[in-house]
Amino acid sequence: MQKTRFDELVEFPCVFTFKVMGLAVPSLPDNVVAVVQQHAPGDYSPQVKPSSKGNYHSVSIQIQVHSQSHIETLYQALAAIDEVRYVL
């Protein structure tokens, strides 16, 4: 079976949605946007949804990416935020 490379399936540049799961602190969305601005400057309006118990927040943000390595860089940078637990 032949492996297909991710960058052969996705046409760049494109808009990619990142979902960041983290502790329910008021600064989480701002921290996510601040990190994104370092790697993909733009105007962002993340959507925030609280977990059922309210301990965590899910921050969804759409970012224009230019390559597979750009996506990987964003995943790593977002995961490095202290309050973040997962990046999907």
Short mmCIF file of C-alpha atoms in Angstrom, two decimals:
data_model
loop_
_atom_site.label_atom_id
_atom_site.label_comp_id
_atom_site.label_asym_id
_atom_site.label_seq_id
_atom_site.Cartn_x
_atom_site.Cartn_y
_atom_site.Cartn_z
CA MET A 1 0.00 0.00 0.00
CA GLN A 2 1.38 3.38 -1.01
CA LYS A 3 1.50 6.13 1.60
CA THR A 4 0.01 9.45 0.54
CA ARG A 5 1.72 12.54 1.83
CA PHE A 6 -0.44 15.01 3.71
CA ASP A 7 0.75 17.92 1.57
CA GLU A 8 -0.39 16.03 -1.56
CA LEU A 9 -3.96 15.89 -0.20
CA VAL A 10 -4.17 19.51 0.91
CA GLU A 11 -3.78 22.46 -1.40
CA PHE A 12 -1.87 25.29 0.28
CA PRO A 13 -2.49 28.00 1.28
CA CYS A 14 -5.74 27.00 2.98
CA VAL A 15 -7.77 27.70 6.10
CA PHE A 16 -7.19 25.11 8.81
CA THR A 17 -9.23 24.89 12.03
CA PHE A 18 -7.32 24.24 15.24
CA LYS A 19 -9.21 23.19 18.37
CA VAL A 20 -7.33 24.00 21.57
CA MET A 21 -8.52 22.38 24.80
CA GLY A 22 -7.34 24.02 27.99
CA LEU A 23 -8.11 25.08 31.53
CA ALA A 24 -11.10 27.39 31.90
CA VAL A 25 -9.17 30.58 32.58
CA PRO A 26 -10.26 33.94 31.13
CA SER A 27 -6.86 34.45 29.46
CA LEU A 28 -6.93 31.22 27.39
CA PRO A 29 -8.48 32.66 24.18
CA ASP A 30 -6.14 35.69 24.31
CA ASN A 31 -3.11 33.43 24.85
CA VAL A 32 -4.13 31.28 21.87
CA VAL A 33 -4.54 34.35 19.63
CA ALA A 34 -1.20 35.79 20.83
CA VAL A 35 0.64 32.60 19.86
CA VAL A 36 -1.15 32.40 16.51
CA GLN A 37 -0.23 36.04 15.76
CA GLN A 38 3.47 35.12 16.10
CA HIS A 39 3.20 32.47 13.36
CA ALA A 40 0.27 33.66 11.21
CA PRO A 41 -0.57 37.35 11.74
CA GLY A 42 -4.19 38.20 11.06
CA ASP A 43 -7.56 39.13 12.49
CA TYR A 44 -8.96 36.24 14.56
CA SER A 45 -12.27 35.62 16.32
CA PRO A 46 -11.91 32.33 18.18
CA GLN A 47 -15.00 30.48 19.33
CA VAL A 48 -14.96 29.40 22.98
CA LYS A 49 -17.10 26.60 24.40
CA PRO A 50 -17.02 25.53 28.06
CA SER A 51 -16.94 21.85 29.03
CA SER A 52 -20.01 20.35 30.70
CA LYS A 53 -18.52 20.82 34.19
CA GLY A 54 -16.95 24.17 33.31
CA ASN A 55 -13.38 23.13 34.19
CA TYR A 56 -12.11 23.35 30.61
CA HIS A 57 -12.65 25.49 27.54
CA SER A 58 -12.43 24.53 23.90
CA VAL A 59 -11.07 27.32 21.70
CA SER A 60 -11.64 26.84 17.96
CA ILE A 61 -9.67 29.10 15.67
CA GLN A 62 -9.38 29.18 11.88
CA ILE A 63 -5.92 30.00 10.55
CA GLN A 64 -4.61 30.40 7.03
CA VAL A 65 -1.68 27.99 6.74
CA HIS A 66 0.92 27.76 3.98
CA SER A 67 2.47 24.30 4.38
CA GLN A 68 2.47 21.12 6.42
CA SER A 69 5.44 22.45 8.41
CA HIS A 70 3.45 25.63 9.15
CA ILE A 71 0.65 23.46 10.63
CA GLU A 72 3.18 21.47 12.68
CA THR A 73 4.78 24.67 13.99
CA LEU A 74 1.37 26.00 15.07
CA TYR A 75 0.49 22.71 16.82
CA GLN A 76 3.76 22.81 18.78
CA ALA A 77 3.44 26.49 19.69
CA LEU A 78 -0.18 26.13 20.83
CA ALA A 79 0.62 23.01 22.86
CA ALA A 80 3.37 24.95 24.67
CA ILE A 81 0.83 27.34 26.28
CA ASP A 82 0.73 26.53 30.02
CA GLU A 83 -3.06 26.20 30.30
CA VAL A 84 -3.41 24.04 27.17
CA ARG A 85 -3.99 20.31 27.58
CA TYR A 86 -4.67 19.21 23.98
CA VAL A 87 -4.48 20.61 20.46
CA LEU A 88 -6.64 18.92 17.84
#
